[in-house]
Amino acid sequence: MFKNYIKIALRNLWRRRGFSLINIIGLAIGMTAGFLILLYVNFERSYDQFHTKKDRIYRIVSDIKTPSDSFDTSLAAWAVAPTLEKQFPEVEAAVRIMNVSMLVRKDDIKFKETTTFAVDSAFFRVFDFKLIQGDPKTVVKSPFSIVLSETAAKKYFGDQNPIGKSLKIMEEGHIATVTGVMEDMPENSHINADIIFSLTTYTQVLEKDSDLDNAWGNYDPASYILVNENTNPDLLQAKFPDFLEKNSGDEMREYKMFVTLFIEPFKDVYLYSTRGGNGSGSITNIYIFSIIAIFILLIASINFINLTTARSVERAKEVGIRKVVGAEKQQLAVQFIGESIIICLIAFLVSILLTTLLLPFFNDMAGKIVSPGIFSTPFHIFTLLLLSLTIGIVAGLYPSFVLSSFKPINVLKGNFSTGTKGVLLRKSLVITQFTISIALIIGTIIIYNQMNYMRNQELGFNKEQLLILETNATESQETLAQAIDNLPGVISTSLGSATPGGGNSSAYSEIQNKKGDLQIANLGLYFVDYDYISQFDLKLLAGRGFSKEFASDSTEAMIVNEETIKLLGYNDPNEAIGAKFKQWGREGQIIGVIKDFHYTSLQEAIQPLTMRIELNHYNKLIVKVNAENSTRTIASIEKKWQSILPSAPFDYYFLDEYFDRQYRSEERFGNLFLSFAILAILISCLGLLGLAAYSTLQRRREIGIRKVIGASVSGIVNLLSIDFLKLVFIAFIIASPLAWYAMHQWLQDFAYKIDIQWWVFLLAGSSAVCIALVTVSFHALKASLSNPIKSLRTE
């Protein structure tokens, strides 16, 4: 019997190859999109889940409040982690992690390593980063001990055993000894580095005089603790206020800088923390993609129902004859469900092929290796197979019920009708499809406009043709700047501690406010030279810029931005000129106020910023080059670099490219959203195609009569199209408020964002109408051009 079912099913599928192909393609595309999203979501949710002690690891974070401001940070003071380990029996181990960028050399091999961490000795005992060589208890205990990833070890030592060998690190060329080799850290880890070296290098040698282990006001490393089994994290956190009062209460009151400590579950840091840090994802994006996957699979299932029901007219007589010769309703239902499952299994195989072909492109769009191959995760393939069978059964239930319920007498007389309930269901399904599609169109337009807004936002500074060289505060950087300044193609040079978009230091500051009091605040700080302001075309609103004509500018002068004077209560920038300040051991007065500029990402609001001259704190050389022959100019700059800084690798980037890279994750999100939106719309068109086919089959006699009495082709096309446009209009009414709410929530993550305009909805609705008309027109034209004699012959 089952063999006969399969034979009949395959024969029917082959007889109506067009319908079968549309069904298979729709399901395959839907399952492929769903599978790719499943891989992406699963990868994002897998971050940091491979650590066996993940449930006992927490990150220590801080809220800092001064009389002027408050802010939260992913960091803790240097003294917090080691003191917690000493004073709390619940804390089994503590680890501080400081992200550093340093020069690493071995003979003629030299690299500027940017993925380097300085860590406490418990690092490899707390986290499950596998050591291939070395003792996890002692491998980063001694100063200048260093652990290399397999990739880094091969880069510096080739096939030699690196253990016990030396590398020169930092500008000063300190000798570091390789004490361990670790496996490359997995990509799904928010802690990711190629080189790990001992934090005691700083605390016991380089910064010994700073007594970092007892510094309660210096924030630099990220801090993690491993708690004992059965420790209640809420009870532990409740002890932190007394802990801070005991250890730094007097200091907090003296400086009027009050700290609150919190703990974040380590396994939730990547997706759920709003404080940033080494790496962060977005749980909102995960929810969005998960919903899109559900929508796409739902649309694919709806298509199957509509397309199969559209064929019910053609198979009505087949069902009638089968019932006359004794077929049971249950047998017919099994037959049609079986056909549904066969289509789904074929679509499953096609989706496996499509996923295999598309996965490399998908990894590239996602900007990470979401999966090296679909067969690397057999469980996901099994999930997709189970999903296919479920879709086949669920999507086949309604058509099988309708087809197996036909009354043989009425069918054989030609009085077949599926009734108003069936029509209402099919129209409801199409409305659902286009509600989803229109919402996705609206979302795509808004995301594109937001990205375009961020790219074209007025930044308040010039970022064009600026070449940034990492000098790392070397003693020869001023000599290098002077040498480069004289090269053809170089317009000007400047030195600074940071560039817009590259972050900034935060400094405890006391500045005279409008009332005449010294107001305490944590303010952003740039160390700049005399030409920095003109180099970036920053606009002075009051006072003057730094000048070599005033000797005191190098020690007693400060320039602030608009946000700073607002914080201090000044209404006019000129009122702030001459205000006194104390900052990091320096005292002086404000000599100028500059217009606000975006010195961080556009996702963040502009914060107060101060600028001072500090000759030994520059680590970036900013070179403005002529757009013409820039390649030749860069080559000339490299020659000067090699002659003046021969031990350092020539490392540069253009500021405009660097600034644009800040929005790469948002652009990737937008591109992925657009791709899946297009797939959803494509599958929706297939569903509309199915309903159009069904409608024309149902009304073929009516169309024939209308043509006989003189109806035109355009009149018939309009007649058939108007019903579908009503469905699209209803979908538009439903989709618009839902899409507005969803995108309004998404935009809240941006400090500077677009307003959602009315024309976005009009454009989305018009696009949906055009898509519907193009889709329906195929069957409408086919029906209007057909010979009416054929459709009336059965009357």
PDB file of N, CA and C in Angstrom, residues 696-742:
ATOM      1  N   THR A 696      -7.881  32.094 -10.366  1.00  0.00           N
ATOM      2  CA  THR A 696      -8.180  32.013 -11.805  1.00  0.00           C
ATOM      3  C   THR A 696      -8.804  30.676 -12.166  1.00  0.00           C
ATOM      4  N   LEU A 697      -8.386  29.598 -11.483  1.00  0.00           N
ATOM      5  CA  LEU A 697      -9.001  28.297 -11.734  1.00  0.00           C
ATOM      6  C   LEU A 697     -10.456  28.286 -11.280  1.00  0.00           C
ATOM      7  N   GLN A 698     -10.715  28.905 -10.115  1.00  0.00           N
ATOM      8  CA  GLN A 698     -12.076  28.955  -9.593  1.00  0.00           C
ATOM      9  C   GLN A 698     -13.006  29.775 -10.492  1.00  0.00           C
ATOM     10  N   ARG A 699     -12.452  30.825 -11.110  1.00  0.00           N
ATOM     11  CA  ARG A 699     -13.287  31.776 -11.855  1.00  0.00           C
ATOM     12  C   ARG A 699     -13.109  31.628 -13.372  1.00  0.00           C
ATOM     13  N   ARG A 700     -12.611  30.455 -13.802  1.00  0.00           N
ATOM     14  CA  ARG A 700     -12.344  30.311 -15.235  1.00  0.00           C
ATOM     15  C   ARG A 700     -13.617  30.387 -16.077  1.00  0.00           C
ATOM     16  N   ARG A 701     -14.741  29.837 -15.537  1.00  0.00           N
ATOM     17  CA  ARG A 701     -15.987  29.905 -16.294  1.00  0.00           C
ATOM     18  C   ARG A 701     -16.508  31.349 -16.336  1.00  0.00           C
ATOM     19  N   GLU A 702     -16.405  32.049 -15.183  1.00  0.00           N
ATOM     20  CA  GLU A 702     -16.823  33.448 -15.141  1.00  0.00           C
ATOM     21  C   GLU A 702     -16.022  34.283 -16.141  1.00  0.00           C
ATOM     22  N   ILE A 703     -14.719  34.032 -16.192  1.00  0.00           N
ATOM     23  CA  ILE A 703     -13.851  34.770 -17.126  1.00  0.00           C
ATOM     24  C   ILE A 703     -14.246  34.479 -18.566  1.00  0.00           C
ATOM     25  N   GLY A 704     -14.559  33.182 -18.819  1.00  0.00           N
ATOM     26  CA  GLY A 704     -14.975  32.807 -20.174  1.00  0.00           C
ATOM     27  C   GLY A 704     -16.250  33.528 -20.583  1.00  0.00           C
ATOM     28  N   ILE A 705     -17.230  33.578 -19.687  1.00  0.00           N
ATOM     29  CA  ILE A 705     -18.495  34.273 -19.987  1.00  0.00           C
ATOM     30  C   ILE A 705     -18.241  35.761 -20.226  1.00  0.00           C
ATOM     31  N   ARG A 706     -17.420  36.375 -19.364  1.00  0.00           N
ATOM     32  CA  ARG A 706     -17.132  37.807 -19.535  1.00  0.00           C
ATOM     33  C   ARG A 706     -16.464  38.085 -20.884  1.00  0.00           C
ATOM     34  N   LYS A 707     -15.587  37.184 -21.315  1.00  0.00           N
ATOM     35  CA  LYS A 707     -14.920  37.402 -22.595  1.00  0.00           C
ATOM     36  C   LYS A 707     -15.903  37.260 -23.758  1.00  0.00           C
ATOM     37  N   VAL A 708     -16.836  36.314 -23.623  1.00  0.00           N
ATOM     38  CA  VAL A 708     -17.831  36.096 -24.687  1.00  0.00           C
ATOM     39  C   VAL A 708     -18.713  37.333 -24.864  1.00  0.00           C
ATOM     40  N   ILE A 709     -19.037  37.995 -23.737  1.00  0.00           N
ATOM     41  CA  ILE A 709     -19.927  39.160 -23.830  1.00  0.00           C
ATOM     42  C   ILE A 709     -19.155  40.461 -24.036  1.00  0.00           C
ATOM     43  N   GLY A 710     -17.815  40.320 -24.277  1.00  0.00           N
ATOM     44  CA  GLY A 710     -17.049  41.482 -24.720  1.00  0.00           C
ATOM     45  C   GLY A 710     -16.106  42.111 -23.730  1.00  0.00           C
ATOM     46  N   ALA A 711     -15.803  41.469 -22.609  1.00  0.00           N
ATOM     47  CA  ALA A 711     -14.872  42.046 -21.641  1.00  0.00           C
ATOM     48  C   ALA A 711     -13.467  42.136 -22.243  1.00  0.00           C
ATOM     49  N   SER A 712     -12.757  43.218 -21.958  1.00  0.00           N
ATOM     50  CA  SER A 712     -11.404  43.414 -22.483  1.00  0.00           C
ATOM     51  C   SER A 712     -10.387  42.704 -21.604  1.00  0.00           C
ATOM     52  N   VAL A 713      -9.181  42.545 -22.137  1.00  0.00           N
ATOM     53  CA  VAL A 713      -8.097  41.906 -21.383  1.00  0.00           C
ATOM     54  C   VAL A 713      -7.775  42.731 -20.136  1.00  0.00           C
ATOM     55  N   SER A 714      -7.669  44.075 -20.302  1.00  0.00           N
ATOM     56  CA  SER A 714      -7.345  44.931 -19.160  1.00  0.00           C
ATOM     57  C   SER A 714      -8.439  44.887 -18.101  1.00  0.00           C
ATOM     58  N   GLY A 715      -9.702  44.786 -18.556  1.00  0.00           N
ATOM     59  CA  GLY A 715     -10.800  44.710 -17.604  1.00  0.00           C
ATOM     60  C   GLY A 715     -10.728  43.453 -16.758  1.00  0.00           C
ATOM     61  N   ILE A 716     -10.391  42.331 -17.402  1.00  0.00           N
ATOM     62  CA  ILE A 716     -10.286  41.058 -16.663  1.00  0.00           C
ATOM     63  C   ILE A 716      -9.100  41.078 -15.718  1.00  0.00           C
ATOM     64  N   VAL A 717      -7.976  41.658 -16.185  1.00  0.00           N
ATOM     65  CA  VAL A 717      -6.792  41.760 -15.318  1.00  0.00           C
ATOM     66  C   VAL A 717      -7.112  42.594 -14.089  1.00  0.00           C
ATOM     67  N   ASN A 718      -7.800  43.723 -14.288  1.00  0.00           N
ATOM     68  CA  ASN A 718      -8.184  44.568 -13.149  1.00  0.00           C
ATOM     69  C   ASN A 718      -9.125  43.839 -12.200  1.00  0.00           C
ATOM     70  N   LEU A 719     -10.068  43.073 -12.785  1.00  0.00           N
ATOM     71  CA  LEU A 719     -11.020  42.321 -11.976  1.00  0.00           C
ATOM     72  C   LEU A 719     -10.314  41.338 -11.051  1.00  0.00           C
ATOM     73  N   LEU A 720      -9.323  40.627 -11.597  1.00  0.00           N
ATOM     74  CA  LEU A 720      -8.613  39.622 -10.808  1.00  0.00           C
ATOM     75  C   LEU A 720      -7.616  40.245  -9.832  1.00  0.00           C
ATOM     76  N   SER A 721      -7.091  41.424 -10.215  1.00  0.00           N
ATOM     77  CA  SER A 721      -6.051  42.045  -9.385  1.00  0.00           C
ATOM     78  C   SER A 721      -6.619  42.772  -8.183  1.00  0.00           C
ATOM     79  N   ILE A 722      -7.810  43.344  -8.314  1.00  0.00           N
ATOM     80  CA  ILE A 722      -8.347  44.194  -7.265  1.00  0.00           C
ATOM     81  C   ILE A 722      -8.520  43.452  -5.947  1.00  0.00           C
ATOM     82  N   ASP A 723      -8.887  42.160  -6.024  1.00  0.00           N
ATOM     83  CA  ASP A 723      -9.070  41.382  -4.795  1.00  0.00           C
ATOM     84  C   ASP A 723      -7.760  41.249  -4.024  1.00  0.00           C
ATOM     85  N   PHE A 724      -6.684  41.054  -4.765  1.00  0.00           N
ATOM     86  CA  PHE A 724      -5.386  40.879  -4.112  1.00  0.00           C
ATOM     87  C   PHE A 724      -4.867  42.196  -3.541  1.00  0.00           C
ATOM     88  N   LEU A 725      -5.150  43.293  -4.237  1.00  0.00           N
ATOM     89  CA  LEU A 725      -4.721  44.591  -3.720  1.00  0.00           C
ATOM     90  C   LEU A 725      -5.435  44.925  -2.421  1.00  0.00           C
ATOM     91  N   LYS A 726      -6.677  44.478  -2.274  1.00  0.00           N
ATOM     92  CA  LYS A 726      -7.393  44.665  -1.006  1.00  0.00           C
ATOM     93  C   LYS A 726      -6.653  43.946   0.121  1.00  0.00           C
ATOM     94  N   LEU A 727      -6.168  42.734  -0.159  1.00  0.00           N
ATOM     95  CA  LEU A 727      -5.433  41.972   0.852  1.00  0.00           C
ATOM     96  C   LEU A 727      -4.136  42.689   1.227  1.00  0.00           C
ATOM     97  N   VAL A 728      -3.435  43.242   0.226  1.00  0.00           N
ATOM     98  CA  VAL A 728      -2.184  43.964   0.485  1.00  0.00           C
ATOM     99  C   VAL A 728      -2.455  45.205   1.322  1.00  0.00           C
ATOM    100  N   PHE A 729      -3.570  45.898   1.034  1.00  0.00           N
ATOM    101  CA  PHE A 729      -3.916  47.100   1.790  1.00  0.00           C
ATOM    102  C   PHE A 729      -4.182  46.756   3.258  1.00  0.00           C
ATOM    103  N   ILE A 730      -4.913  45.668   3.493  1.00  0.00           N
ATOM    104  CA  ILE A 730      -5.186  45.235   4.866  1.00  0.00           C
ATOM    105  C   ILE A 730      -3.871  44.897   5.574  1.00  0.00           C
ATOM    106  N   ALA A 731      -2.983  44.203   4.857  1.00  0.00           N
ATOM    107  CA  ALA A 731      -1.675  43.853   5.424  1.00  0.00           C
ATOM    108  C   ALA A 731      -0.886  45.108   5.772  1.00  0.00           C
ATOM    109  N   PHE A 732      -0.976  46.132   4.920  1.00  0.00           N
ATOM    110  CA  PHE A 732      -0.269  47.403   5.166  1.00  0.00           C
ATOM    111  C   PHE A 732      -0.773  48.060   6.445  1.00  0.00           C
ATOM    112  N   ILE A 733      -2.097  48.062   6.633  1.00  0.00           N
ATOM    113  CA  ILE A 733      -2.686  48.674   7.835  1.00  0.00           C
ATOM    114  C   ILE A 733      -2.187  47.958   9.095  1.00  0.00           C
ATOM    115  N   ILE A 734      -2.057  46.640   9.021  1.00  0.00           N
ATOM    116  CA  ILE A 734      -1.602  45.867  10.188  1.00  0.00           C
ATOM    117  C   ILE A 734      -0.109  46.039  10.411  1.00  0.00           C
ATOM    118  N   ALA A 735       0.663  46.012   9.325  1.00  0.00           N
ATOM    119  CA  ALA A 735       2.123  46.001   9.433  1.00  0.00           C
ATOM    120  C   ALA A 735       2.700  47.328   9.897  1.00  0.00           C
ATOM    121  N   SER A 736       2.092  48.440   9.483  1.00  0.00           N
ATOM    122  CA  SER A 736       2.687  49.761   9.743  1.00  0.00           C
ATOM    123  C   SER A 736       2.918  50.043  11.228  1.00  0.00           C
ATOM    124  N   PRO A 737       1.898  49.929  12.096  1.00  0.00           N
ATOM    125  CA  PRO A 737       2.159  50.220  13.517  1.00  0.00           C
ATOM    126  C   PRO A 737       3.112  49.220  14.163  1.00  0.00           C
ATOM    127  N   LEU A 738       3.034  47.951  13.744  1.00  0.00           N
ATOM    128  CA  LEU A 738       3.935  46.945  14.311  1.00  0.00           C
ATOM    129  C   LEU A 738       5.385  47.244  13.947  1.00  0.00           C
ATOM    130  N   ALA A 739       5.617  47.585  12.666  1.00  0.00           N
ATOM    131  CA  ALA A 739       6.972  47.896  12.213  1.00  0.00           C
ATOM    132  C   ALA A 739       7.482  49.176  12.873  1.00  0.00           C
ATOM    133  N   TRP A 740       6.601  50.174  13.014  1.00  0.00           N
ATOM    134  CA  TRP A 740       7.021  51.429  13.655  1.00  0.00           C
ATOM    135  C   TRP A 740       7.495  51.157  15.085  1.00  0.00           C
ATOM    136  N   TYR A 741       6.741  50.377  15.825  1.00  0.00           N
ATOM    137  CA  TYR A 741       7.104  50.110  17.214  1.00  0.00           C
ATOM    138  C   TYR A 741       8.440  49.361  17.292  1.00  0.00           C
ATOM    139  N   ALA A 742       8.590  48.320  16.462  1.00  0.00           N
ATOM    140  CA  ALA A 742       9.818  47.509  16.504  1.00  0.00           C
ATOM    141  C   ALA A 742      11.038  48.354  16.153  1.00  0.00           C
TER     142      ALA A 742
END
